[in-house]
Amino acid sequence: MEVLKPDATGIYVAAHQATAAIEEAIEAEVPLIVAVAEHIPLHDMIRVRTFQYLMNEELENILITTHLDTCYVKDADHVKAWVGGDILPGTTIKDGLQVLVEDEDTEAIALIGEIGGEAEIEAADWIKNYRARTEKPKPIAALIGGIEAVPGRIMGHAGAFVLPGEPSAHDKIQALRAANCAIVNHPSRFGPVLKSMLAGSTPSGHGVASPSSGADFQRREIHTAIRRPSPRTAMGYTQQARSIYLTESTAFDLLRQRGLPVADSASALDEGRLLAVTVNRSTRNPCVIASSPADGSGRKPTRFDYDYGVGSKDLNMSAIASRLGLDSSNNDVISLLRTIVSDLITLFAEKEAYLLETQLIASKNKNSEIVIASARFGFDDAAHRSSKRQADIQALRDTSVEDAAEVEVEKDGIVYVKLPNGKGEREIANIGTLVNGAGLAMNTVDALADVGGRAANFLDTGGKATSETVKKSFEVILKDPRVKCIFVNIFGGLTLGDMIARGVIMAFRDLEMTVPVVVRIRGSNEKEGQQIIAESGLPLFAFDDFDEAAKKAMELANATN
C-alpha cells in the first residue's frame, strides 16, 4: 500500500466478509472504496459508517468516502449512474447528478427515483441550486416509482418503503417539479421528453408533466406514511426479501422480556404518541423518531440521531418528551421514557432491526405513567441469510398470519405483493403483472393506474429470471381469482428476451392457461423474444409500446368481467 498508494479499490467478496474488507481498506487510507452492498446486513453497514467516522477523526486531513452499491458507466451513447436501492446506500442521487452535469458529453439527464428515504428531495434542492448558478443548465426529466405501493410494505428493493416522517412519492414529485424537472410516468417517455427539452420545446402528451404544468397523472391514490395500515393488520406482517416483521403479540413478548410496560388493550390508540427507532437515511445514522397526537398530518415527526456505539447516553430525553407531548419537567416521566428509549435502542442493535415502531399512551390521571400500546417491529433478514446471525429472531416468524401465496414463492426469489381493489365498485384489481426488476415492477403498477387500469399484484421475478421462475410467477398470479389478464413487462439486461418468451410459452402450455397474456419485451434479445411469441400459435399478444400493451391488457381484463 505504501508503494502503490492506490486511488481506489473494488471489493467483491461474499456479504459476510464485506465489512472486514471495507474496514481494512479504510484503515489503509484508500480514498475511494467501491463495494456491492447487496445482501450485506444493514447493521454491518452502520458499523462501517461508525468505523469510518472514527478513522476520519484520527487521520485528520485524509478524506475517506465510501461509494457502496453504486456504479458509473460511460459508453458511446450514455453515461449511467446507479445509486442502488438499499436502506443505507453509499452514495446519493446528488453524487450521480454531480458526475452527469460535469460530464461534457452528457446533454440531458433522466432521473429515476422511488419511495423510501429523502434522496429525491435532496436532489431537487441540489437541482435548484445548480440551475441558479448555471447559465445553461442541462434539462432533467424525472420519474418516481411506488405511487401505488401498499403502505408499510417493502416493494422489492430493500429500501423501497416509507419510514415514519419520510416523504411520500407525491412529495418527491412535487419537489422535482418545483426544481423545474419534467415528470414522466414511464421510462419509455424519457427519450421523447428529453429530446423535446433539448430542442427548447415544452414537453407534453399523455404521461408527461412539464415543469410548468400539474402532475395530475401522478396524483392517483397517493399514500403517505401517516396513512399506512395499522400495525395490527395482517398486511403489516407480510414478509419481503430482507425483512422479518413480527406479529404484535410477539413484539410485545420481546418488550415484556425487557421489563417494559405494555398496555393490556389498545383502547386509547387514537391518542398514541409515535416513538420509533430506525435509520435516518439522510444522515446515515440510527435515530429515534417522535411525534405527538396533536401533530395530525400537518407536522412531520422529529428525528433524534444518536451515536451507534454510544446508544442513548447522549440523547436529550427532555426534547424527546416534549416532542411526544409529555411533561418534560416531570422527572418520573423522563426516567421512564429514558428506560423505554434505551431498551428499544439496545434491542435495535442487538437483534439487528431496521424499524422498531411503537405507540405510547400516557395515563390521564397519572402523567408519569407511560405504556406501550402498539408495536410494529421489522428486522433485517440479511443478518441471518448472509451471516447466520439472529436465528432466534428468524424462529419468531409466524407464517400463519402471512399471505400463503407470497410465502410460497419467496423461496424462488420472487417478490410478490397482492394489491387491493380500488374504492369504487368497478375498481377491481384484475390485471396480473409479471415484471423483472423491482423498480420497473413498481412503475408498471403506477403506469397502469395512470391509464385507468388496476394491477392485482406487484411481482418482481428478480434481475436474473429464468424460464422456470417465469412459470412459478404465472402460477402465483393465477391463484388470485380477480386476475382476468396477465401483463408481462420485461426489460432485458441480465434477463434475455428470448428466455423470457420461452418461459411464457412453457407456462402457458404446462399450466393450461385460459387467462389472456399481454407481453412487452424490450432490451437484450427483444426481437428474438417477440418472434418466439408471434410464432407460438398461442393466444399471446406481443407489443413494443407500453401504452399499446397496457391498453390491450385493460381491454382483455375488462372484457371478461
Coordinates of C-alpha atoms in Angstrom, one line a residue:
M1 CA 0.0 0.0 0.0
E2 CA 2.8 2.4 0.8
V3 CA 4.4 1.8 -2.5
L4 CA 1.3 1.6 -4.7
K5 CA -0.8 4.3 -3.0
P6 CA -4.0 3.3 -4.8
D7 CA -6.7 5.9 -5.6
A8 CA -9.5 3.4 -5.3
T9 CA -10.3 -0.2 -4.5
G10 CA -13.1 -2.6 -5.6
I11 CA -14.4 -5.1 -3.0
Y12 CA -16.1 -8.2 -4.5
V13 CA -16.4 -10.7 -1.7
A14 CA -19.3 -12.6 0.0
A15 CA -21.6 -10.4 2.1
H16 CA -20.4 -11.8 5.4
Q17 CA -16.8 -10.9 4.5
A18 CA -17.5 -7.5 3.1
T19 CA -17.5 -5.5 6.3
A20 CA -14.0 -6.6 7.3
A21 CA -12.7 -5.9 3.8
I22 CA -14.2 -2.4 3.7
E23 CA -12.7 -1.6 7.2
E24 CA -9.3 -2.9 6.1
A25 CA -9.5 -0.6 3.1
I26 CA -10.4 2.4 5.3
E27 CA -7.5 1.6 7.7
A28 CA -5.2 1.5 4.6
E29 CA -6.4 5.1 3.8
V30 CA -7.8 4.2 0.3
P31 CA -9.7 7.3 -0.7
L32 CA -12.4 5.6 -2.7
I33 CA -14.0 2.3 -1.8
V34 CA -16.4 0.6 -4.2
A35 CA -18.4 -2.3 -2.8
V36 CA -21.5 -4.2 -3.8
A37 CA -23.9 -3.6 -0.8
E38 CA -26.4 -6.3 -1.8
H39 CA -27.0 -8.8 1.0
I40 CA -24.7 -7.0 3.4
P41 CA -26.6 -6.8 6.7
L42 CA -27.8 -3.3 7.5
H43 CA -26.1 -3.1 10.9
D44 CA -22.8 -4.1 9.3
M45 CA -23.1 -1.0 7.1
I46 CA -24.0 1.1 10.1
R47 CA -20.9 -0.2 11.9
V48 CA -18.8 0.6 8.8
R49 CA -20.0 4.1 8.9
T50 CA -19.2 4.4 12.6
F51 CA -15.7 3.0 11.9
Q52 CA -15.2 5.3 9.0
Y53 CA -16.1 8.4 11.1
L54 CA -13.7 7.3 13.8
M55 CA -10.9 6.8 11.3
N56 CA -11.6 10.2 9.7
E57 CA -11.0 11.9 13.1
E58 CA -7.7 10.1 13.6
L59 CA -6.5 10.7 10.1
E60 CA -7.3 14.4 10.3
N61 CA -6.6 15.6 6.7
I62 CA -7.4 12.4 5.0
L63 CA -10.9 12.4 3.3
I64 CA -12.3 8.9 3.1
T65 CA -15.5 8.3 1.2
T66 CA -17.3 5.0 0.6
H67 CA -19.3 4.5 -2.5
L68 CA -21.4 1.5 -1.9
D69 CA -23.9 -0.2 -4.3
T70 CA -23.1 2.5 -6.8
C71 CA -21.8 2.2 -10.4
Y72 CA -20.9 4.8 -13.1
V73 CA -20.7 3.5 -16.6
K74 CA -19.8 5.5 -19.7
D75 CA -20.3 4.1 -23.2
A76 CA -20.5 5.6 -26.7
D77 CA -24.0 6.9 -26.1
H78 CA -24.7 7.3 -22.4
V79 CA -23.3 7.9 -19.0
K80 CA -25.2 6.0 -16.4
A81 CA -25.1 6.3 -12.6
W82 CA -26.8 3.6 -10.4
V83 CA -27.2 4.6 -6.8
G84 CA -28.8 1.4 -5.6
G85 CA -32.0 0.7 -3.6
D86 CA -30.6 -0.4 -0.3
I87 CA -31.7 1.1 3.0
L88 CA -28.3 2.7 3.5
P89 CA -26.8 3.4 0.1
G90 CA -23.2 4.6 0.0
T91 CA -23.7 7.4 -2.5
T92 CA -26.7 9.6 -3.3
I93 CA -28.6 10.8 -6.3
K94 CA -26.8 14.1 -5.8
D95 CA -23.5 12.4 -6.3
G96 CA -24.8 10.9 -9.5
L97 CA -26.1 14.3 -10.7
Q98 CA -22.7 15.9 -10.0
V99 CA -21.0 13.4 -12.2
L100 CA -23.5 13.9 -15.0
V101 CA -23.5 17.7 -15.0
E102 CA -19.7 17.7 -15.1
D103 CA -19.5 15.2 -18.0
E104 CA -19.0 17.2 -21.2
D105 CA -20.7 14.5 -23.3
T106 CA -23.9 14.4 -21.2
E107 CA -26.5 16.8 -22.7
A108 CA -29.6 15.8 -20.7
I109 CA -30.4 13.8 -17.6
A110 CA -33.0 11.2 -16.8
L111 CA -33.5 10.7 -13.1
I112 CA -35.4 7.7 -11.7
G113 CA -36.3 7.6 -8.0
E114 CA -38.7 5.7 -5.8
I115 CA -40.4 5.6 -2.4
G116 CA -38.2 5.5 0.6
G117 CA -35.7 8.0 2.1
E118 CA -35.3 11.6 1.1
A119 CA -32.6 11.4 -1.6
E120 CA -35.0 12.7 -4.3
I121 CA -36.0 15.7 -2.1
E122 CA -32.3 16.5 -1.5
A123 CA -31.7 16.0 -5.2
A124 CA -34.4 18.5 -6.0
D125 CA -32.8 21.1 -3.7
W126 CA -29.4 20.4 -5.4
I127 CA -31.0 20.9 -8.9
K128 CA -32.5 24.2 -7.8
N129 CA -29.0 25.4 -6.8
Y130 CA -27.5 24.0 -9.9
R131 CA -30.0 25.9 -12.1
A132 CA -29.4 29.1 -10.1
R133 CA -25.6 29.0 -10.6
T134 CA -25.5 27.7 -14.2
E135 CA -26.1 29.8 -17.3
K136 CA -27.3 26.9 -19.5
P137 CA -28.3 24.1 -17.2
K138 CA -28.9 20.7 -18.7
P139 CA -32.5 19.6 -19.0
I140 CA -33.6 17.0 -16.4
A141 CA -36.7 14.7 -16.6
A142 CA -37.6 12.5 -13.6
L143 CA -39.8 9.5 -12.7
I144 CA -40.8 8.4 -9.2
G145 CA -41.8 4.8 -8.7
G146 CA -44.1 3.4 -6.0
I147 CA -47.1 5.8 -6.1
E148 CA -49.4 2.8 -5.9
A149 CA -47.3 0.9 -3.4
V150 CA -49.0 -0.6 -0.4
P151 CA -48.2 1.5 2.6
G152 CA -46.0 -0.3 5.1
R153 CA -44.8 -2.8 2.6
I154 CA -41.3 -3.3 1.1
M155 CA -41.6 -3.2 -2.7
G156 CA -38.8 -5.4 -3.8
H157 CA -35.8 -3.2 -3.2
A158 CA -34.5 -3.4 0.4
G159 CA -35.1 0.3 0.9
A160 CA -38.3 0.7 -1.0
F161 CA -40.6 1.6 1.8
V162 CA -41.6 4.7 3.7
L163 CA -40.4 5.2 7.3
P164 CA -42.3 7.4 9.7
G165 CA -41.7 11.1 8.7
E166 CA -40.3 10.3 5.3
P167 CA -41.8 12.0 2.2
S168 CA -44.3 10.2 0.0
A169 CA -43.9 9.6 -3.7
H170 CA -46.2 12.6 -4.3
D171 CA -44.0 14.8 -2.1
K172 CA -40.9 13.8 -4.2
I173 CA -42.8 14.5 -7.5
Q174 CA -43.8 18.0 -6.3
A175 CA -40.2 18.8 -5.2
L176 CA -38.8 17.8 -8.5
R177 CA -41.4 19.8 -10.4
A178 CA -40.6 22.8 -8.3
A179 CA -36.9 22.3 -9.3
N180 CA -38.0 22.7 -12.9
C181 CA -37.8 19.0 -13.9
A182 CA -40.2 17.4 -16.3
I183 CA -42.1 14.4 -14.8
V184 CA -42.8 11.3 -16.8
N185 CA -44.8 8.2 -15.7
H186 CA -42.9 5.6 -17.6
P187 CA -39.2 5.1 -18.7
S188 CA -40.2 4.9 -22.3
R189 CA -41.2 8.6 -22.2
F190 CA -37.7 9.8 -21.3
G191 CA -36.4 9.8 -24.8
P192 CA -39.1 12.0 -26.5
V193 CA -39.3 14.3 -23.5
L194 CA -35.6 15.0 -23.2
K195 CA -35.4 15.4 -27.0
S196 CA -38.1 18.0 -26.8
M197 CA -36.4 19.8 -23.9
L198 CA -33.1 19.8 -25.8
A199 CA -34.9 21.4 -28.8
G200 CA -36.2 24.2 -26.5
S201 CA -39.8 23.0 -26.5
T202 CA -42.1 22.3 -23.6
P203 CA -42.7 18.6 -23.3
S204 CA -46.3 17.5 -23.4
G205 CA -48.5 14.5 -24.0
H206 CA -50.0 11.7 -22.0
G207 CA -48.0 10.6 -19.0
V208 CA -45.9 13.8 -19.1
A209 CA -46.0 16.8 -16.8
S210 CA -43.8 19.7 -17.9
P211 CA -42.2 21.8 -15.2
S212 CA -44.9 24.4 -15.6
S213 CA -47.9 22.1 -15.6
G214 CA -49.7 20.0 -13.0
A215 CA -48.6 16.4 -12.5
D216 CA -52.1 15.1 -12.4
F217 CA -51.2 11.7 -13.7
Q218 CA -49.2 11.1 -10.6
R219 CA -51.8 12.2 -8.1
R220 CA -53.9 9.0 -8.0
E221 CA -54.1 7.1 -4.7
I222 CA -51.1 8.8 -3.2
H223 CA -50.1 7.1 0.0
T224 CA -48.2 8.7 2.9
A225 CA -46.6 7.4 6.0
I226 CA -49.5 8.8 8.0
R227 CA -52.0 6.7 6.1
R228 CA -50.1 3.4 6.2
P229 CA -52.1 0.5 7.7
S230 CA -52.4 -0.1 11.4
P231 CA -49.7 -2.4 12.7
R232 CA -52.5 -4.7 14.0
T233 CA -53.5 -5.8 10.5
A234 CA -52.1 -8.9 8.9
M235 CA -50.8 -6.9 6.0
G236 CA -48.3 -5.3 8.2
Y237 CA -46.6 -8.6 8.9
T238 CA -46.2 -10.0 5.4
Q239 CA -42.5 -10.7 4.7
Q240 CA -40.4 -9.4 1.9
A241 CA -36.8 -10.1 0.8
R242 CA -34.5 -8.8 3.5
S243 CA -37.2 -8.2 6.1
I244 CA -38.9 -10.0 9.0
Y245 CA -41.9 -8.5 10.6
L246 CA -43.1 -9.9 13.9
T247 CA -46.7 -10.2 15.0
E248 CA -47.6 -7.6 17.5
S249 CA -48.1 -10.2 20.3
T250 CA -44.6 -11.5 19.6
A251 CA -43.2 -7.9 19.7
F252 CA -45.0 -7.4 23.0
D253 CA -43.3 -10.5 24.3
L254 CA -39.9 -9.1 23.5
L255 CA -40.8 -5.9 25.3
R256 CA -42.1 -7.7 28.4
Q257 CA -38.9 -9.8 28.5
R258 CA -37.0 -6.5 28.9
G259 CA -39.4 -5.3 31.6
L260 CA -41.0 -2.6 29.5
P261 CA -44.6 -1.5 30.3
V262 CA -47.1 -2.9 27.7
A263 CA -50.8 -1.9 27.7
D264 CA -53.4 -4.6 28.2
S265 CA -55.6 -3.1 25.4
A266 CA -55.4 -0.6 22.6
S267 CA -58.4 1.4 23.6
A268 CA -56.5 4.7 23.6
L269 CA -54.6 4.3 20.4
D270 CA -56.1 7.4 18.9
E271 CA -54.1 9.3 21.5
G272 CA -50.9 7.3 20.8
R273 CA -47.6 9.0 20.7
L274 CA -45.2 7.7 18.0
L275 CA -41.9 6.6 19.3
A276 CA -39.6 4.6 16.9
V277 CA -36.0 3.6 16.5
T278 CA -34.8 3.3 12.9
V279 CA -32.2 4.8 10.5
N280 CA -32.1 8.4 9.3
R281 CA -31.3 7.7 5.7
S282 CA -30.3 11.3 5.1
T283 CA -27.5 11.4 7.7
R284 CA -27.0 7.6 7.6
N285 CA -27.2 7.4 11.4
P286 CA -29.5 5.5 13.6
C287 CA -32.2 7.7 15.1
V288 CA -35.1 8.0 17.5
I289 CA -38.3 9.3 15.9
A290 CA -41.0 11.1 18.0
S291 CA -44.3 12.8 17.4
S292 CA -47.4 13.7 19.5
P293 CA -51.1 13.0 18.8
A294 CA -51.6 16.8 18.4
D295 CA -49.5 16.8 15.2
G296 CA -52.2 15.3 12.9
S297 CA -50.9 15.3 9.3
G298 CA -49.5 18.8 9.3
R299 CA -46.2 18.3 11.1
K300 CA -43.5 15.7 10.4
P301 CA -42.2 13.6 13.2
T302 CA -38.8 14.7 14.6
R303 CA -35.7 12.7 14.3
F304 CA -33.1 12.5 17.0
D305 CA -29.8 11.0 15.7
Y306 CA -27.6 9.1 18.1
D307 CA -24.1 7.5 18.0
Y308 CA -24.4 3.8 17.2
G309 CA -21.5 3.0 19.5
V310 CA -22.8 5.1 22.4
G311 CA -26.5 4.4 22.3
S312 CA -29.0 6.6 24.2
K313 CA -26.4 8.1 26.5
D314 CA -26.2 11.5 24.7
L315 CA -29.8 11.8 23.7
N316 CA -31.8 14.8 25.0
M317 CA -34.7 13.0 26.7
S318 CA -36.4 16.3 27.7
A319 CA -36.5 17.2 24.0
I320 CA -37.9 13.8 23.1
A321 CA -40.5 14.0 25.9
S322 CA -41.6 17.5 24.6
R323 CA -41.9 16.2 21.1
L324 CA -44.1 13.3 22.4
G325 CA -46.4 15.8 24.1
L326 CA -45.2 14.6 27.6
D327 CA -44.3 16.7 30.6
S328 CA -40.6 17.3 30.1
S329 CA -40.3 18.9 33.6
N330 CA -41.5 15.7 35.3
N331 CA -38.5 13.7 36.5
D332 CA -40.6 10.5 36.7
V333 CA -41.7 10.9 33.1
I334 CA -38.1 11.5 31.9
S335 CA -36.8 8.5 33.9
L336 CA -39.4 6.1 32.5
L337 CA -39.0 7.5 28.9
R338 CA -35.2 7.0 29.2
T339 CA -35.8 3.4 30.2
I340 CA -38.1 2.8 27.2
V341 CA -35.8 4.6 24.7
S342 CA -32.7 2.9 26.0
D343 CA -34.1 -0.6 25.8
L344 CA -35.5 0.0 22.3
I345 CA -32.1 1.2 21.1
T346 CA -30.4 -1.8 22.7
L347 CA -33.0 -4.2 21.1
F348 CA -32.4 -2.3 17.7
A349 CA -28.7 -3.1 17.8
E350 CA -28.7 -6.5 19.5
K351 CA -31.3 -8.0 17.2
E352 CA -30.4 -6.0 14.0
A353 CA -33.7 -4.3 13.5
Y354 CA -34.4 -1.7 10.8
L355 CA -37.6 -0.4 12.4
L356 CA -38.9 -0.6 16.0
E357 CA -42.1 1.4 15.8
T358 CA -44.3 1.9 18.9
Q359 CA -47.2 3.9 20.1
L360 CA -47.1 5.2 23.6
I361 CA -50.1 6.3 25.8
A362 CA -49.8 8.3 29.0
S363 CA -52.2 8.0 31.9
K364 CA -54.6 10.9 32.1
N365 CA -54.7 10.6 35.8
K366 CA -51.1 9.9 36.5
N367 CA -49.0 11.8 34.0
S368 CA -45.9 9.8 35.0
E369 CA -47.3 6.5 33.8
I370 CA -46.4 5.6 30.2
V371 CA -47.2 2.3 28.5
I372 CA -46.6 0.9 25.0
A373 CA -49.9 0.4 23.3
S374 CA -48.8 -1.0 19.9
A375 CA -45.6 -2.3 18.4
R376 CA -44.5 -2.9 14.8
F377 CA -41.0 -4.5 14.6
G378 CA -39.1 -5.1 11.5
F379 CA -35.7 -7.0 11.4
D380 CA -33.1 -7.3 8.7
D381 CA -33.3 -10.8 7.3
A382 CA -29.8 -10.4 5.6
A383 CA -28.2 -10.8 9.1
H384 CA -29.4 -14.4 9.1
R385 CA -29.2 -15.3 5.4
S386 CA -25.8 -13.7 4.8
S387 CA -24.1 -14.0 8.2
K388 CA -26.0 -16.7 10.0
R389 CA -26.9 -14.4 12.9
Q390 CA -30.2 -13.7 14.6
A391 CA -31.5 -17.3 14.3
D392 CA -33.7 -16.6 17.4
I393 CA -35.5 -13.7 15.6
Q394 CA -35.8 -15.8 12.4
A395 CA -37.5 -18.5 14.5
L396 CA -40.1 -16.0 15.8
R397 CA -41.6 -15.5 12.3
D398 CA -45.2 -16.6 12.1
T399 CA -46.1 -17.5 8.6
S400 CA -49.7 -18.4 9.6
V401 CA -50.5 -14.7 9.6
E402 CA -49.0 -14.1 6.2
D403 CA -50.4 -14.5 2.7
A404 CA -49.7 -18.1 1.7
A405 CA -49.1 -17.3 -1.9
E406 CA -46.5 -14.7 -1.0
V407 CA -44.7 -17.0 1.3
E408 CA -44.7 -19.9 -1.3
V409 CA -42.8 -18.0 -4.0
E410 CA -40.3 -16.4 -1.6
K411 CA -38.1 -19.5 -1.8
D412 CA -37.8 -19.0 -5.5
G413 CA -36.5 -15.4 -5.1
I414 CA -39.8 -13.9 -6.4
V415 CA -41.2 -10.9 -4.6
Y416 CA -45.0 -11.0 -4.8
V417 CA -47.3 -8.5 -3.2
K418 CA -51.1 -8.7 -3.6
L419 CA -52.6 -5.3 -4.2
P420 CA -56.0 -4.2 -3.0
N421 CA -59.0 -3.2 -5.1
G422 CA -59.9 0.4 -5.6
K423 CA -62.5 2.2 -3.6
G424 CA -65.2 2.1 -6.3
E425 CA -67.4 -0.9 -7.1
R426 CA -65.9 -1.1 -10.6
E427 CA -62.3 -0.6 -9.5
I428 CA -61.4 -4.3 -9.3
A429 CA -57.7 -5.1 -9.4
N430 CA -57.9 -7.5 -12.4
I431 CA -54.6 -7.2 -14.2
G432 CA -51.8 -9.5 -13.0
T433 CA -48.3 -8.1 -13.5
L434 CA -45.1 -10.1 -14.1
V435 CA -42.0 -7.9 -14.3
N436 CA -38.2 -8.3 -13.9
G437 CA -36.8 -5.7 -11.5
A438 CA -38.4 -4.0 -8.5
G439 CA -38.2 -0.5 -10.0
L440 CA -39.8 -1.5 -13.2
A441 CA -42.4 -3.6 -11.3
M442 CA -43.4 -0.6 -9.2
N443 CA -43.6 1.7 -12.2
T444 CA -45.7 -0.8 -14.2
V445 CA -48.3 -0.8 -11.4
D446 CA -48.2 3.0 -11.3
A447 CA -48.4 3.5 -15.1
L448 CA -51.3 1.0 -15.4
A449 CA -53.2 3.2 -12.8
D450 CA -52.5 6.3 -14.9
V451 CA -54.3 4.9 -17.9
G452 CA -57.3 3.6 -15.8
G453 CA -56.2 0.1 -15.1
R454 CA -55.6 -1.5 -11.8
A455 CA -52.9 -4.1 -11.1
A456 CA -53.8 -7.1 -8.9
N457 CA -50.2 -7.5 -7.7
F458 CA -46.6 -6.3 -7.6
L459 CA -44.3 -9.1 -8.8
D460 CA -40.6 -8.9 -9.3
T461 CA -39.0 -12.0 -10.8
G462 CA -35.6 -10.7 -10.0
G463 CA -32.9 -9.4 -12.3
K464 CA -31.8 -13.0 -13.2
A465 CA -35.1 -14.5 -14.0
T466 CA -35.2 -17.9 -15.7
S467 CA -37.9 -19.8 -17.7
E468 CA -38.7 -21.7 -14.5
T469 CA -39.0 -18.5 -12.5
V470 CA -41.4 -17.1 -15.1
K471 CA -43.5 -20.3 -14.8
K472 CA -43.6 -20.0 -11.0
S473 CA -44.6 -16.4 -11.3
F474 CA -47.6 -17.3 -13.5
E475 CA -48.6 -19.9 -11.0
V476 CA -48.8 -17.5 -8.1
I477 CA -50.5 -14.8 -10.1
L478 CA -53.2 -17.2 -11.3
K479 CA -54.1 -18.1 -7.7
D480 CA -55.8 -14.7 -7.4
P481 CA -59.3 -15.2 -8.8
R482 CA -59.6 -11.5 -9.6
V483 CA -57.0 -11.7 -12.4
K484 CA -58.5 -11.7 -15.8
C485 CA -55.4 -10.8 -17.8
I486 CA -51.7 -11.0 -17.2
F487 CA -49.4 -8.2 -18.3
V488 CA -45.7 -9.3 -18.8
N489 CA -43.4 -6.3 -18.9
I490 CA -39.8 -7.3 -19.3
F491 CA -36.7 -5.2 -19.9
G492 CA -33.8 -7.4 -20.8
G493 CA -30.5 -6.6 -19.2
L494 CA -29.2 -9.7 -17.4
T495 CA -32.5 -11.3 -18.4
L496 CA -32.7 -12.3 -22.1
G497 CA -35.9 -11.6 -24.0
D498 CA -35.9 -15.0 -25.8
M499 CA -35.5 -16.8 -22.5
I500 CA -38.5 -14.9 -21.0
A501 CA -40.5 -15.7 -24.2
R502 CA -39.8 -19.4 -23.8
G503 CA -40.8 -19.2 -20.1
V504 CA -44.1 -17.6 -21.1
I505 CA -44.9 -20.3 -23.6
M506 CA -43.8 -23.1 -21.2
A507 CA -46.1 -21.7 -18.5
F508 CA -49.0 -21.2 -20.9
R509 CA -48.8 -24.8 -22.0
D510 CA -47.9 -26.5 -18.8
L511 CA -50.5 -24.6 -16.7
E512 CA -53.2 -25.0 -19.4
M513 CA -53.8 -21.3 -19.0
T514 CA -57.1 -19.7 -20.2
V515 CA -56.3 -16.2 -19.0
P516 CA -55.0 -14.0 -21.9
V517 CA -51.5 -12.7 -21.7
V518 CA -50.0 -9.5 -23.0
V519 CA -46.2 -9.5 -23.4
R520 CA -43.9 -6.5 -23.8
I521 CA -40.3 -7.4 -24.2
R522 CA -37.6 -4.8 -24.6
G523 CA -33.8 -4.9 -24.3
S524 CA -31.5 -7.9 -24.8
N525 CA -32.7 -10.3 -27.5
E526 CA -36.0 -8.5 -27.7
K527 CA -36.5 -9.3 -31.4
E528 CA -35.9 -13.0 -30.8
G529 CA -38.3 -12.9 -27.9
Q530 CA -41.0 -11.2 -29.9
Q531 CA -40.6 -13.6 -32.7
I532 CA -40.9 -16.6 -30.4
I533 CA -44.2 -15.2 -29.0
A534 CA -45.5 -14.3 -32.5
E535 CA -44.8 -17.8 -33.9
S536 CA -46.1 -19.7 -30.8
G537 CA -49.6 -20.2 -32.2
L538 CA -50.9 -19.4 -28.7
P539 CA -53.3 -16.6 -27.7
L540 CA -50.5 -14.3 -26.6
F541 CA -50.3 -10.6 -27.5
A542 CA -46.9 -9.1 -28.1
F543 CA -46.2 -5.3 -28.1
D544 CA -43.2 -2.9 -28.3
D545 CA -45.0 0.1 -27.0
F546 CA -46.0 0.3 -23.3
D547 CA -49.2 2.3 -23.9
E548 CA -50.4 -0.1 -26.5
A549 CA -49.7 -3.1 -24.3
A550 CA -51.4 -1.5 -21.3
K551 CA -54.4 -0.6 -23.4
K552 CA -54.7 -4.2 -24.6
A553 CA -54.3 -5.6 -21.1
M554 CA -57.1 -3.4 -19.8
E555 CA -59.3 -4.3 -22.8
L556 CA -58.9 -8.1 -22.2
A557 CA -59.3 -7.8 -18.4
N558 CA -62.5 -5.8 -18.6
A559 CA -63.9 -7.9 -21.5
T560 CA -64.1 -11.0 -19.2
N561 CA -65.7 -9.3 -16.2

